[in-house]
GROMACS .gro file of C-alpha atoms in nm:
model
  298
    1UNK     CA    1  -9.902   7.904 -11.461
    2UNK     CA    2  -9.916   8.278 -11.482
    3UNK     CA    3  -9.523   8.272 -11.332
    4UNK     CA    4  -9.431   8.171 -11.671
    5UNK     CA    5  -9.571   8.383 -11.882
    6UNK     CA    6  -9.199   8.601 -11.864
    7UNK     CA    7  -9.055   8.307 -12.087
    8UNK     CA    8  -9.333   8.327 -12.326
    9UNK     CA    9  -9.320   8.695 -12.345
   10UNK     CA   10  -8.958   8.662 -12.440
   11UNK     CA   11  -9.047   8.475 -12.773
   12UNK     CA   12  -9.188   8.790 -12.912
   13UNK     CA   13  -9.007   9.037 -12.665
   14UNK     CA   14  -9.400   9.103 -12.611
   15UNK     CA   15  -9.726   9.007 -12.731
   16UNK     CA   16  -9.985   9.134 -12.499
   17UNK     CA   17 -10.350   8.947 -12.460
   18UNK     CA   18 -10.699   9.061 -12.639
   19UNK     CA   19 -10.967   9.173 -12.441
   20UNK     CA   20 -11.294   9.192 -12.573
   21UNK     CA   21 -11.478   9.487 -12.675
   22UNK     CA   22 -11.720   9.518 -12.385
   23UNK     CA   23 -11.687   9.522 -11.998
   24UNK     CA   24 -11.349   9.709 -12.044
   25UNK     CA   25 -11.134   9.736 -11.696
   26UNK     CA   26 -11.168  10.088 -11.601
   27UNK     CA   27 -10.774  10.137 -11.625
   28UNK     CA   28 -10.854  10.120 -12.034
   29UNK     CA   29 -10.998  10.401 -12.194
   30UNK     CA   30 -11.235  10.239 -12.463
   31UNK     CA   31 -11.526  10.334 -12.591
   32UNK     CA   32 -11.808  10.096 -12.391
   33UNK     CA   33 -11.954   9.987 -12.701
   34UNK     CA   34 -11.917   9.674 -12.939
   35UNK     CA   35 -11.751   9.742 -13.307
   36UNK     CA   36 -12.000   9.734 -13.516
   37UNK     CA   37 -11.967   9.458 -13.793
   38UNK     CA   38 -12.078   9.484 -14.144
   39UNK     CA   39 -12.016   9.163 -14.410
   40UNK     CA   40 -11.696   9.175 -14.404
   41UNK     CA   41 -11.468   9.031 -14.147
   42UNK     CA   42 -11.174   9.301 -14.050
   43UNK     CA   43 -10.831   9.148 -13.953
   44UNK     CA   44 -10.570   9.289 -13.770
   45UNK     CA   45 -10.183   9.263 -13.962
   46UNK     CA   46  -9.865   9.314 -13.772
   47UNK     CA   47  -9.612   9.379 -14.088
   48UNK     CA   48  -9.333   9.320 -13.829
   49UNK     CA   49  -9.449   8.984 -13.814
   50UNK     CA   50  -9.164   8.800 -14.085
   51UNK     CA   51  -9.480   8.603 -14.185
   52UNK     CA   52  -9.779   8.872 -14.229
   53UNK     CA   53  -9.814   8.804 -14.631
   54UNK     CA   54  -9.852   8.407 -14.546
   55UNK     CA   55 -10.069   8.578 -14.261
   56UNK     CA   56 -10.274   8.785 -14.494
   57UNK     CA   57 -10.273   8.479 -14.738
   58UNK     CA   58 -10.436   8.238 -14.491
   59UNK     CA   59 -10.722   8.530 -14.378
   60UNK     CA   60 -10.824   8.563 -14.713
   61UNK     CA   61 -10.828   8.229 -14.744
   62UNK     CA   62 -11.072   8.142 -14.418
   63UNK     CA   63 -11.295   8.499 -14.524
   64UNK     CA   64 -11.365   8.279 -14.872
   65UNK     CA   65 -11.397   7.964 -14.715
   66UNK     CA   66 -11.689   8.163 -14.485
   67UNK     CA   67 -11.825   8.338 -14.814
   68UNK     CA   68 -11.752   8.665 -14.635
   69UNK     CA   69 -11.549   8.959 -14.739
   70UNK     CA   70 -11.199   9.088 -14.614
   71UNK     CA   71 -11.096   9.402 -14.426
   72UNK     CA   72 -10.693   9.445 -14.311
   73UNK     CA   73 -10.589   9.688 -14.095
   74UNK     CA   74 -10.255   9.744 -14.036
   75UNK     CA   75 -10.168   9.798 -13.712
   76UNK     CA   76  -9.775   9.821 -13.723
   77UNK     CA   77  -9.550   9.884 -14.049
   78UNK     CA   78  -9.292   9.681 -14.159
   79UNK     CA   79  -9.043   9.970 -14.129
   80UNK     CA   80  -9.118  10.065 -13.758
   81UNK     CA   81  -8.926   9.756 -13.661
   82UNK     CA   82  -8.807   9.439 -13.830
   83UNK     CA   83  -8.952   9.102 -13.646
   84UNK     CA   84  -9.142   9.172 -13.305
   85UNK     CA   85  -8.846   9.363 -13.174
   86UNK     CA   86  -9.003   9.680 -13.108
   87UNK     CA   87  -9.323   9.598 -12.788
   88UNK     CA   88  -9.639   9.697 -12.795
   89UNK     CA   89  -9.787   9.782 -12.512
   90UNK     CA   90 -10.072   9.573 -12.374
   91UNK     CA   91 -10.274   9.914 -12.384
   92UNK     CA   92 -10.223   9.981 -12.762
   93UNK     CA   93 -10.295   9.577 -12.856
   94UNK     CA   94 -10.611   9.607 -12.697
   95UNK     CA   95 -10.727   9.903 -12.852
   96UNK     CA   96 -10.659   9.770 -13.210
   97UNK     CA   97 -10.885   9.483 -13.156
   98UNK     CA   98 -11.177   9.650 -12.994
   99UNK     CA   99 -11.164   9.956 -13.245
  100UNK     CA  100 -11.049   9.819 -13.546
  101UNK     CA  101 -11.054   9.389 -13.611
  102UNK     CA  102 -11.257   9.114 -13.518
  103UNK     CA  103 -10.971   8.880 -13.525
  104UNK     CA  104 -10.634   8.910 -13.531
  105UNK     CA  105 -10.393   8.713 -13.739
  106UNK     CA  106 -10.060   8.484 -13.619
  107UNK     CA  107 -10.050   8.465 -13.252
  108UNK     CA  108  -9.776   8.219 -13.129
  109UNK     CA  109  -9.900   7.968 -12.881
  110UNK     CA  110  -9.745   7.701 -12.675
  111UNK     CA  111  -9.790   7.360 -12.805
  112UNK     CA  112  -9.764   7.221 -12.419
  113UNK     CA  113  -9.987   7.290 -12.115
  114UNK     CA  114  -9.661   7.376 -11.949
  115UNK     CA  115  -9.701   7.738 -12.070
  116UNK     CA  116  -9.944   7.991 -12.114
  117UNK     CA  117  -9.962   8.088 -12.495
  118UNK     CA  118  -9.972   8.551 -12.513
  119UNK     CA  119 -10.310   8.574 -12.400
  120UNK     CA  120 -10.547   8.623 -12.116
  121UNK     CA  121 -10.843   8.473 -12.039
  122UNK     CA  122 -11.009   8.778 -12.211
  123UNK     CA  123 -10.934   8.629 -12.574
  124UNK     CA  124 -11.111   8.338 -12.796
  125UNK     CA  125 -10.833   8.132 -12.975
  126UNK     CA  126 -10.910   7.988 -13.272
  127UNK     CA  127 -10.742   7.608 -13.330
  128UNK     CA  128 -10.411   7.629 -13.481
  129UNK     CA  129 -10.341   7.608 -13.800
  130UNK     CA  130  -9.895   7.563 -13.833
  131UNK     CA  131  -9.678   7.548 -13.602
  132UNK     CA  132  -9.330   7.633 -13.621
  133UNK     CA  133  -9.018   7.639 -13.433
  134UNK     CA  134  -8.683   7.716 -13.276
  135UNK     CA  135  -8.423   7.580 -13.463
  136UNK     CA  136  -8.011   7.587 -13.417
  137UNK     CA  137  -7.861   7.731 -13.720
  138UNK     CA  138  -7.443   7.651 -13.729
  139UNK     CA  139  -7.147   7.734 -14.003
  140UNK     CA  140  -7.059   7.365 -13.911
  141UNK     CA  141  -7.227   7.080 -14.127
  142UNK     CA  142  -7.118   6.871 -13.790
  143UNK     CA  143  -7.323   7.030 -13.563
  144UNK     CA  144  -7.735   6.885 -13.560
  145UNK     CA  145  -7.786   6.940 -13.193
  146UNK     CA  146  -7.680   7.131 -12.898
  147UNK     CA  147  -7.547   6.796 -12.742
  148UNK     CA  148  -7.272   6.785 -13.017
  149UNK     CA  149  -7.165   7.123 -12.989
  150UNK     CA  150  -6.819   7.166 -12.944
  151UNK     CA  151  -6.720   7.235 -12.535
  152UNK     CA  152  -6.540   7.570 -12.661
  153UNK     CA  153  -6.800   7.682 -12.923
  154UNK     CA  154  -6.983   8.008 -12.875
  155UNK     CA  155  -7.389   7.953 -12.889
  156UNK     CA  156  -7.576   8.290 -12.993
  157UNK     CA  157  -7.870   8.384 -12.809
  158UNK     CA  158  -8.130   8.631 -12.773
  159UNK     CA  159  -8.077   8.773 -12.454
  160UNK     CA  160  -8.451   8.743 -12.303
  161UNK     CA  161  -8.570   8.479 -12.514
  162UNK     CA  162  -8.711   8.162 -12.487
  163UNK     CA  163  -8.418   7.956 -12.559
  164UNK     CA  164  -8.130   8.177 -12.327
  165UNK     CA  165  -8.407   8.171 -12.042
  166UNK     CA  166  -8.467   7.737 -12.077
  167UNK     CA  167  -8.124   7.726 -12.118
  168UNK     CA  168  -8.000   7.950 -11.798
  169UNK     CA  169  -8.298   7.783 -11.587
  170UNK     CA  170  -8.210   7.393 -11.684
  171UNK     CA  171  -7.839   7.357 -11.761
  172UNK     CA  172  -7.648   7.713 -11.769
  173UNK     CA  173  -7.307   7.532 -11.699
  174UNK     CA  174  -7.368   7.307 -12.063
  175UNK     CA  175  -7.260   7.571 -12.318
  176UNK     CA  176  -7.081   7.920 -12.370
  177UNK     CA  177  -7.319   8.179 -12.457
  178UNK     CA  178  -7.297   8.462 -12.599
  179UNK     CA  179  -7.601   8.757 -12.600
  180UNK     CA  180  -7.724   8.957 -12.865
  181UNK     CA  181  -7.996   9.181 -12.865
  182UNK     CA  182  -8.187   9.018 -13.151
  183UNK     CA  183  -8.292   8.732 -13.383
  184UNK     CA  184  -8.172   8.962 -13.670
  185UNK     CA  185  -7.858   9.069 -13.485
  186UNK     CA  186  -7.738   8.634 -13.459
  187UNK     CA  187  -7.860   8.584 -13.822
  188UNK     CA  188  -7.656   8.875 -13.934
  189UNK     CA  189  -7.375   8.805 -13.710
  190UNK     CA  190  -7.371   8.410 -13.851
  191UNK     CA  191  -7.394   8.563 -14.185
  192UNK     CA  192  -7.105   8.751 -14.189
  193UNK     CA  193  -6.891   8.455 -14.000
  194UNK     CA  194  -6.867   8.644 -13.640
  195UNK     CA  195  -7.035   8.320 -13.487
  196UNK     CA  196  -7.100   7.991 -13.594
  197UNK     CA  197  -7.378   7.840 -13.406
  198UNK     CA  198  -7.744   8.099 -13.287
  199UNK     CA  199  -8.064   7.996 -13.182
  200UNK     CA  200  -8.339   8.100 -13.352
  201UNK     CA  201  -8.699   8.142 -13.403
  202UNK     CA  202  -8.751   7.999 -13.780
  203UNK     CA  203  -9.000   8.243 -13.886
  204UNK     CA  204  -8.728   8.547 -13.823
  205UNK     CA  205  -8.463   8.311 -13.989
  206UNK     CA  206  -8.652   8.265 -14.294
  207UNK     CA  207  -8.719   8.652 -14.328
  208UNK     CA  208  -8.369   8.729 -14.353
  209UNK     CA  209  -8.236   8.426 -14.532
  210UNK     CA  210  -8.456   8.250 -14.779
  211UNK     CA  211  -8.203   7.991 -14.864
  212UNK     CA  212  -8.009   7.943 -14.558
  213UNK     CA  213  -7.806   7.680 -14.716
  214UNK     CA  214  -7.665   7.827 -14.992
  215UNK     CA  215  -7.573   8.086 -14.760
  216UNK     CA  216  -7.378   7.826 -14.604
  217UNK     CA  217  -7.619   7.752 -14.271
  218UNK     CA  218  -7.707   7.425 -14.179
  219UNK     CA  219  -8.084   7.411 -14.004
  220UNK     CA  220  -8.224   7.190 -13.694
  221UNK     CA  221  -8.523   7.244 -13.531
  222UNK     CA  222  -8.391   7.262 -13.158
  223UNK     CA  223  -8.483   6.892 -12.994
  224UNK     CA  224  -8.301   6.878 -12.652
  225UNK     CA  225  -8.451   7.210 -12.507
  226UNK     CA  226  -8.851   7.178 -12.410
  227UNK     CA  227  -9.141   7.387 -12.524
  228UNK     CA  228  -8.887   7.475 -12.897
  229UNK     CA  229  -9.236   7.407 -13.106
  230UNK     CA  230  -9.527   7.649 -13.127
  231UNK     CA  231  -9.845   7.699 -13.286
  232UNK     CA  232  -9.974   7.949 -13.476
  233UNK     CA  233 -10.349   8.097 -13.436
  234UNK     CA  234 -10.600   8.370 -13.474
  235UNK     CA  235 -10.718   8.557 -13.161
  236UNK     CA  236 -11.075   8.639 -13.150
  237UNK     CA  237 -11.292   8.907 -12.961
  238UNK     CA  238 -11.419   8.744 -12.700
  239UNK     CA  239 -11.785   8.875 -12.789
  240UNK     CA  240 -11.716   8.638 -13.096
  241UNK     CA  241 -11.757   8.283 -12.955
  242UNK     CA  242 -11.993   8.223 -13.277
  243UNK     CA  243 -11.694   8.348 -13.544
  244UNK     CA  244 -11.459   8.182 -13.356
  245UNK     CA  245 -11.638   7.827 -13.423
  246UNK     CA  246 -11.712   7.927 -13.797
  247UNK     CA  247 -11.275   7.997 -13.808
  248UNK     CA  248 -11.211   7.686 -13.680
  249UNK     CA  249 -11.442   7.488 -13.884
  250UNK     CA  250 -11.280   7.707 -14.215
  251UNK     CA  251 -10.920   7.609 -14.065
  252UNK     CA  252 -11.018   7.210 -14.092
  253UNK     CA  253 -11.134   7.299 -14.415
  254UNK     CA  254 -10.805   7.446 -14.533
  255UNK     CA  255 -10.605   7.148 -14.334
  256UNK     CA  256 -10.834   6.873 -14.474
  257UNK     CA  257 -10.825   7.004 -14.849
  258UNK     CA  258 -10.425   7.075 -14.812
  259UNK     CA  259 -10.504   7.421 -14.936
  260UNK     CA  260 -10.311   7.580 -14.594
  261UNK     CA  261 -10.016   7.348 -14.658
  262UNK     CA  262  -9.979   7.496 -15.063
  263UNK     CA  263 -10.015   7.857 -14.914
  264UNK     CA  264  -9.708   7.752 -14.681
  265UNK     CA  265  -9.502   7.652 -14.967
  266UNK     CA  266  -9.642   7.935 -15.170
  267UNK     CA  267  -9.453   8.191 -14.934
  268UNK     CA  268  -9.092   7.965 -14.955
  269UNK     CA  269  -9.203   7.832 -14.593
  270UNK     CA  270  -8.926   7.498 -14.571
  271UNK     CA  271  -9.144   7.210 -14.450
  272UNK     CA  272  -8.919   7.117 -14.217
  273UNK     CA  273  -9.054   7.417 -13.999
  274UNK     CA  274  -9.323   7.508 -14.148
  275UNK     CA  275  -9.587   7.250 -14.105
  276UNK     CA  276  -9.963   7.228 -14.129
  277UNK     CA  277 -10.140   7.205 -13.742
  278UNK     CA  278 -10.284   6.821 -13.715
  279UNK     CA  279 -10.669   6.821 -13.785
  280UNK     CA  280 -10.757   6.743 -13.436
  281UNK     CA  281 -10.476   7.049 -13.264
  282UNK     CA  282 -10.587   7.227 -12.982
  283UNK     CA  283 -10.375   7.478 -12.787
  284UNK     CA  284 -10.375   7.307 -12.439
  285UNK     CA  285 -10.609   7.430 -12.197
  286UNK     CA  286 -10.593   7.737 -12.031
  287UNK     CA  287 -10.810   7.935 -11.812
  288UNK     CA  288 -11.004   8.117 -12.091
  289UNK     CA  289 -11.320   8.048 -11.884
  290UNK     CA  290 -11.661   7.967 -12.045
  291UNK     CA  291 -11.776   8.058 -12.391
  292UNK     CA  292 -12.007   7.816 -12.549
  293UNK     CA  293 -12.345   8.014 -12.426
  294UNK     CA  294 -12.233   8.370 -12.510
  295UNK     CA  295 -12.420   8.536 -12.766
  296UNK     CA  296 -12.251   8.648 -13.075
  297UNK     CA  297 -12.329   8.962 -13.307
  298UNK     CA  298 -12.241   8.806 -13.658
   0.00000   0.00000   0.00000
Protein backbone atom coordinates (compact mmCIF):
# COMPACT_ATOMS: atom_id res chain seq x y z
CA UNK A 1 0.00 0.00 0.00
CA UNK A 2 2.86 2.25 0.87
CA UNK A 3 3.76 2.22 -3.24
CA UNK A 4 0.93 4.51 -3.54
CA UNK A 5 1.33 6.93 -1.33
CA UNK A 6 3.23 9.13 -4.53
CA UNK A 7 -0.43 9.58 -5.94
CA UNK A 8 -1.74 10.71 -2.71
CA UNK A 9 1.08 13.00 -2.11
CA UNK A 10 0.30 14.60 -5.41
CA UNK A 11 -3.21 15.83 -4.15
CA UNK A 12 -1.54 18.28 -1.91
CA UNK A 13 1.93 18.33 -3.75
CA UNK A 14 2.74 17.14 0.01
CA UNK A 15 1.22 16.57 3.22
CA UNK A 16 3.60 14.75 5.40
CA UNK A 17 2.28 12.32 8.47
CA UNK A 18 2.08 13.32 12.42
CA UNK A 19 4.14 11.67 14.74
CA UNK A 20 3.46 11.83 18.21
CA UNK A 21 5.18 13.76 20.74
CA UNK A 22 7.14 11.01 22.45
CA UNK A 23 9.50 8.16 21.27
CA UNK A 24 10.76 10.57 18.48
CA UNK A 25 13.09 8.68 15.69
CA UNK A 26 16.47 9.85 16.45
CA UNK A 27 16.77 11.47 12.82
CA UNK A 28 14.17 14.27 14.48
CA UNK A 29 15.44 16.69 16.74
CA UNK A 30 12.50 17.14 19.31
CA UNK A 31 12.46 17.81 22.57
CA UNK A 32 11.72 14.10 24.37
CA UNK A 33 8.97 15.42 26.27
CA UNK A 34 5.04 15.57 25.88
CA UNK A 35 3.40 19.27 25.25
CA UNK A 36 2.05 20.09 28.09
CA UNK A 37 -1.81 20.75 27.89
CA UNK A 38 -3.73 23.26 29.80
CA UNK A 39 -7.88 23.65 29.22
CA UNK A 40 -7.71 24.60 26.16
CA UNK A 41 -7.29 22.48 23.13
CA UNK A 42 -4.52 24.13 20.60
CA UNK A 43 -5.12 23.52 16.82
CA UNK A 44 -2.87 23.68 14.17
CA UNK A 45 -4.17 26.13 10.85
CA UNK A 46 -2.59 25.90 7.48
CA UNK A 47 -3.93 29.43 5.89
CA UNK A 48 -2.82 27.92 2.53
CA UNK A 49 -5.43 25.55 2.98
CA UNK A 50 -8.50 27.41 0.54
CA UNK A 51 -10.71 26.13 3.42
CA UNK A 52 -8.86 27.13 6.87
CA UNK A 53 -11.82 29.72 7.99
CA UNK A 54 -14.49 26.69 7.43
CA UNK A 55 -11.44 24.85 9.18
CA UNK A 56 -11.20 27.22 12.05
CA UNK A 57 -15.11 27.34 12.03
CA UNK A 58 -15.58 23.59 12.59
CA UNK A 59 -12.60 23.57 15.60
CA UNK A 60 -14.36 26.03 17.39
CA UNK A 61 -17.21 24.34 16.89
CA UNK A 62 -15.99 20.63 18.33
CA UNK A 63 -13.78 22.83 21.36
CA UNK A 64 -17.65 24.04 22.41
CA UNK A 65 -19.23 20.95 21.78
CA UNK A 66 -16.29 19.47 24.41
CA UNK A 67 -16.89 22.59 26.78
CA UNK A 68 -13.18 23.30 26.28
CA UNK A 69 -11.44 26.37 25.12
CA UNK A 70 -9.60 27.17 21.73
CA UNK A 71 -5.96 27.83 20.90
CA UNK A 72 -4.88 28.36 16.85
CA UNK A 73 -1.62 28.39 15.83
CA UNK A 74 -0.78 29.24 12.59
CA UNK A 75 1.60 27.31 11.13
CA UNK A 76 1.77 28.68 7.44
CA UNK A 77 0.34 32.19 6.14
CA UNK A 78 -1.91 32.63 3.55
CA UNK A 79 0.61 34.77 1.64
CA UNK A 80 3.59 32.25 1.69
CA UNK A 81 1.73 30.31 -0.94
CA UNK A 82 -1.82 30.14 -2.28
CA UNK A 83 -3.42 26.38 -1.93
CA UNK A 84 -0.84 23.61 -0.76
CA UNK A 85 1.51 24.56 -3.53
CA UNK A 86 4.42 25.40 -1.59
CA UNK A 87 5.65 21.55 0.58
CA UNK A 88 6.36 21.24 3.80
CA UNK A 89 8.72 19.13 4.74
CA UNK A 90 7.85 16.04 6.77
CA UNK A 91 10.49 17.48 9.35
CA UNK A 92 8.76 20.92 9.84
CA UNK A 93 4.96 19.12 10.00
CA UNK A 94 6.12 17.15 12.72
CA UNK A 95 7.54 19.69 14.72
CA UNK A 96 4.34 21.87 14.64
CA UNK A 97 2.34 19.15 16.15
CA UNK A 98 4.61 18.01 18.88
CA UNK A 99 5.55 21.72 19.89
CA UNK A 100 2.67 23.59 19.22
CA UNK A 101 -1.17 21.62 18.62
CA UNK A 102 -2.83 18.74 19.84
CA UNK A 103 -4.71 18.29 16.70
CA UNK A 104 -4.47 19.50 13.54
CA UNK A 105 -7.27 20.67 11.34
CA UNK A 106 -8.34 19.41 7.47
CA UNK A 107 -6.28 16.52 6.51
CA UNK A 108 -7.48 14.97 3.15
CA UNK A 109 -8.01 11.27 3.31
CA UNK A 110 -8.89 8.61 0.87
CA UNK A 111 -12.41 7.54 0.96
CA UNK A 112 -11.20 3.85 -0.41
CA UNK A 113 -8.85 1.27 1.16
CA UNK A 114 -7.13 1.44 -2.18
CA UNK A 115 -4.97 4.31 -0.85
CA UNK A 116 -3.23 5.39 2.04
CA UNK A 117 -4.74 8.81 3.25
CA UNK A 118 -1.15 11.56 4.24
CA UNK A 119 -0.33 9.85 7.26
CA UNK A 120 1.73 7.25 8.97
CA UNK A 121 0.97 4.94 11.35
CA UNK A 122 2.35 7.52 13.89
CA UNK A 123 -1.01 9.67 13.72
CA UNK A 124 -4.68 9.20 15.38
CA UNK A 125 -7.38 10.21 12.75
CA UNK A 126 -10.32 11.44 13.89
CA UNK A 127 -13.69 10.20 11.72
CA UNK A 128 -14.39 12.45 8.93
CA UNK A 129 -16.45 14.97 8.95
CA UNK A 130 -16.97 16.28 4.67
CA UNK A 131 -15.67 15.05 2.05
CA UNK A 132 -15.07 16.70 -1.08
CA UNK A 133 -13.85 16.19 -4.48
CA UNK A 134 -12.26 16.41 -7.90
CA UNK A 135 -14.44 17.83 -10.21
CA UNK A 136 -14.06 18.72 -14.24
CA UNK A 137 -14.70 22.30 -14.72
CA UNK A 138 -15.35 23.13 -18.85
CA UNK A 139 -16.28 26.57 -20.91
CA UNK A 140 -18.68 24.01 -22.63
CA UNK A 141 -22.28 23.55 -21.07
CA UNK A 142 -21.91 20.10 -23.25
CA UNK A 143 -19.31 18.66 -21.52
CA UNK A 144 -20.49 16.61 -17.85
CA UNK A 145 -17.86 13.95 -18.09
CA UNK A 146 -14.55 13.10 -19.42
CA UNK A 147 -16.27 10.37 -21.67
CA UNK A 148 -17.98 13.22 -23.69
CA UNK A 149 -15.09 15.25 -24.15
CA UNK A 150 -14.44 16.17 -27.49
CA UNK A 151 -11.42 13.71 -29.24
CA UNK A 152 -9.47 17.11 -30.05
CA UNK A 153 -10.18 19.00 -26.77
CA UNK A 154 -7.31 19.96 -24.53
CA UNK A 155 -7.88 18.58 -20.71
CA UNK A 156 -5.84 20.75 -18.07
CA UNK A 157 -4.02 19.01 -15.50
CA UNK A 158 -1.85 19.40 -12.63
CA UNK A 159 1.20 17.91 -13.61
CA UNK A 160 1.83 15.49 -10.43
CA UNK A 161 -1.57 15.25 -9.29
CA UNK A 162 -3.96 12.82 -8.59
CA UNK A 163 -6.00 13.06 -11.61
CA UNK A 164 -2.80 13.38 -14.49
CA UNK A 165 -1.18 10.35 -12.49
CA UNK A 166 -4.87 7.96 -12.64
CA UNK A 167 -5.16 9.21 -15.85
CA UNK A 168 -1.43 8.40 -17.34
CA UNK A 169 -1.54 4.95 -15.28
CA UNK A 170 -5.23 3.74 -16.62
CA UNK A 171 -5.93 5.20 -20.06
CA UNK A 172 -3.11 7.85 -21.22
CA UNK A 173 -4.10 7.27 -24.97
CA UNK A 174 -8.10 8.61 -23.97
CA UNK A 175 -7.50 12.39 -23.94
CA UNK A 176 -5.00 15.30 -24.89
CA UNK A 177 -3.48 16.75 -21.94
CA UNK A 178 -2.06 19.53 -21.31
CA UNK A 179 0.26 20.32 -17.86
CA UNK A 180 0.25 23.14 -15.72
CA UNK A 181 2.01 23.63 -12.70
CA UNK A 182 -1.03 24.34 -10.53
CA UNK A 183 -4.73 24.17 -9.52
CA UNK A 184 -4.59 28.04 -9.59
CA UNK A 185 -2.59 28.15 -12.82
CA UNK A 186 -5.89 25.81 -14.83
CA UNK A 187 -8.49 27.96 -12.93
CA UNK A 188 -6.81 31.08 -14.10
CA UNK A 189 -5.99 29.78 -17.42
CA UNK A 190 -10.00 28.62 -17.86
CA UNK A 191 -10.78 31.99 -16.60
CA UNK A 192 -9.27 33.93 -19.01
CA UNK A 193 -10.47 31.41 -22.03
CA UNK A 194 -6.80 29.80 -22.73
CA UNK A 195 -8.49 26.29 -22.07
CA UNK A 196 -11.77 25.04 -21.80
CA UNK A 197 -11.89 21.93 -19.85
CA UNK A 198 -9.14 21.42 -16.15
CA UNK A 199 -9.38 19.09 -13.52
CA UNK A 200 -9.60 20.19 -10.31
CA UNK A 201 -9.61 19.77 -6.67
CA UNK A 202 -13.02 21.69 -5.58
CA UNK A 203 -11.74 23.17 -2.51
CA UNK A 204 -8.89 25.23 -4.69
CA UNK A 205 -11.74 25.92 -7.29
CA UNK A 206 -13.96 27.45 -4.87
CA UNK A 207 -11.09 29.72 -3.45
CA UNK A 208 -10.58 31.37 -6.59
CA UNK A 209 -14.06 31.41 -8.01
CA UNK A 210 -16.97 31.65 -5.68
CA UNK A 211 -19.53 31.56 -8.38
CA UNK A 212 -18.05 29.51 -11.01
CA UNK A 213 -21.08 29.81 -13.09
CA UNK A 214 -21.55 33.18 -13.54
CA UNK A 215 -18.07 33.14 -14.46
CA UNK A 216 -19.19 31.04 -17.17
CA UNK A 217 -17.81 27.36 -15.75
CA UNK A 218 -19.89 24.52 -15.72
CA UNK A 219 -18.99 22.00 -12.53
CA UNK A 220 -18.92 17.95 -12.30
CA UNK A 221 -17.54 16.13 -9.71
CA UNK A 222 -15.14 13.76 -11.79
CA UNK A 223 -17.13 10.13 -11.97
CA UNK A 224 -15.16 7.95 -14.51
CA UNK A 225 -11.66 8.30 -12.79
CA UNK A 226 -11.38 6.20 -9.25
CA UNK A 227 -10.43 7.43 -5.83
CA UNK A 228 -11.93 11.54 -7.24
CA UNK A 229 -13.78 11.72 -3.56
CA UNK A 230 -12.00 12.42 -0.28
CA UNK A 231 -12.59 13.00 3.21
CA UNK A 232 -11.75 15.51 5.34
CA UNK A 233 -10.37 14.95 9.11
CA UNK A 234 -8.44 16.07 12.09
CA UNK A 235 -5.07 14.40 12.85
CA UNK A 236 -4.40 13.73 16.39
CA UNK A 237 -1.15 13.18 18.54
CA UNK A 238 -0.90 9.89 18.86
CA UNK A 239 -0.43 10.24 22.80
CA UNK A 240 -4.17 11.45 22.40
CA UNK A 241 -6.16 8.22 21.82
CA UNK A 242 -8.60 9.65 24.70
CA UNK A 243 -9.17 13.29 22.67
CA UNK A 244 -9.34 11.59 19.70
CA UNK A 245 -12.60 9.55 20.90
CA UNK A 246 -14.05 12.77 22.65
CA UNK A 247 -13.50 14.53 18.62
CA UNK A 248 -15.22 11.96 17.14
CA UNK A 249 -18.05 11.72 19.44
CA UNK A 250 -18.27 15.98 19.05
CA UNK A 251 -18.11 15.33 15.10
CA UNK A 252 -21.48 12.97 15.36
CA UNK A 253 -22.71 15.62 17.36
CA UNK A 254 -22.21 18.33 14.75
CA UNK A 255 -23.38 15.68 11.84
CA UNK A 256 -26.44 14.51 13.84
CA UNK A 257 -27.64 18.16 14.84
CA UNK A 258 -26.80 19.45 11.07
CA UNK A 259 -24.79 22.15 12.74
CA UNK A 260 -21.44 21.00 10.41
CA UNK A 261 -23.65 21.03 7.31
CA UNK A 262 -24.89 25.08 8.15
CA UNK A 263 -21.12 25.89 8.82
CA UNK A 264 -20.52 24.40 5.15
CA UNK A 265 -23.01 26.63 3.65
CA UNK A 266 -21.98 29.39 5.97
CA UNK A 267 -18.50 29.59 4.10
CA UNK A 268 -20.38 29.52 0.28
CA UNK A 269 -19.29 25.66 0.27
CA UNK A 270 -21.80 24.39 -3.03
CA UNK A 271 -23.40 21.18 -1.76
CA UNK A 272 -22.72 19.52 -4.61
CA UNK A 273 -19.03 19.16 -3.26
CA UNK A 274 -19.23 20.04 -0.18
CA UNK A 275 -21.07 17.47 1.77
CA UNK A 276 -21.43 16.43 5.38
CA UNK A 277 -19.31 12.82 6.16
CA UNK A 278 -22.24 9.99 6.76
CA UNK A 279 -22.70 9.41 10.61
CA UNK A 280 -21.24 6.03 10.51
CA UNK A 281 -17.73 7.28 8.00
CA UNK A 282 -14.63 5.81 8.75
CA UNK A 283 -11.43 6.36 6.74
CA UNK A 284 -10.71 2.71 5.64
CA UNK A 285 -8.30 0.88 7.55
CA UNK A 286 -4.84 1.41 7.59
CA UNK A 287 -1.97 0.22 9.53
CA UNK A 288 -2.21 2.83 12.36
CA UNK A 289 -1.56 -0.06 14.78
CA UNK A 290 -3.22 -0.30 18.26
CA UNK A 291 -4.58 2.55 20.31
CA UNK A 292 -7.49 1.70 22.44
CA UNK A 293 -5.21 0.91 25.75
CA UNK A 294 -2.85 3.91 25.53
CA UNK A 295 -3.08 6.28 28.20
CA UNK A 296 -4.02 9.78 27.49
CA UNK A 297 -2.91 13.13 29.34
CA UNK A 298 -6.25 15.19 29.00
Amino acid sequence: MRSLMTLILGLMTLLPGIVAAADYPTQYPFPQSRLQSGPEIRFCIDKRNPTWSTQKAIAEEIALSLGRPTEFYVTHKASEASGYQVASTRKEFLVHLATHCDAYMGLPGSTTAAFDYPADEEMLASRPYYRTSFVLVSRDPDVSSLTNLPSDALLALQGRGVPYLLLMTTRPDSVQVKRFQSTEAIVSALLAGEVDHGVVYAPQLYAQVEDPAAEGLHVHPVTSLPNMDWYVFVGLRSDRPTLRQKFDDAIVRLLENGRLARILADHSLPTEVFQPAAVDAELPDDDFGADDDDEDDT
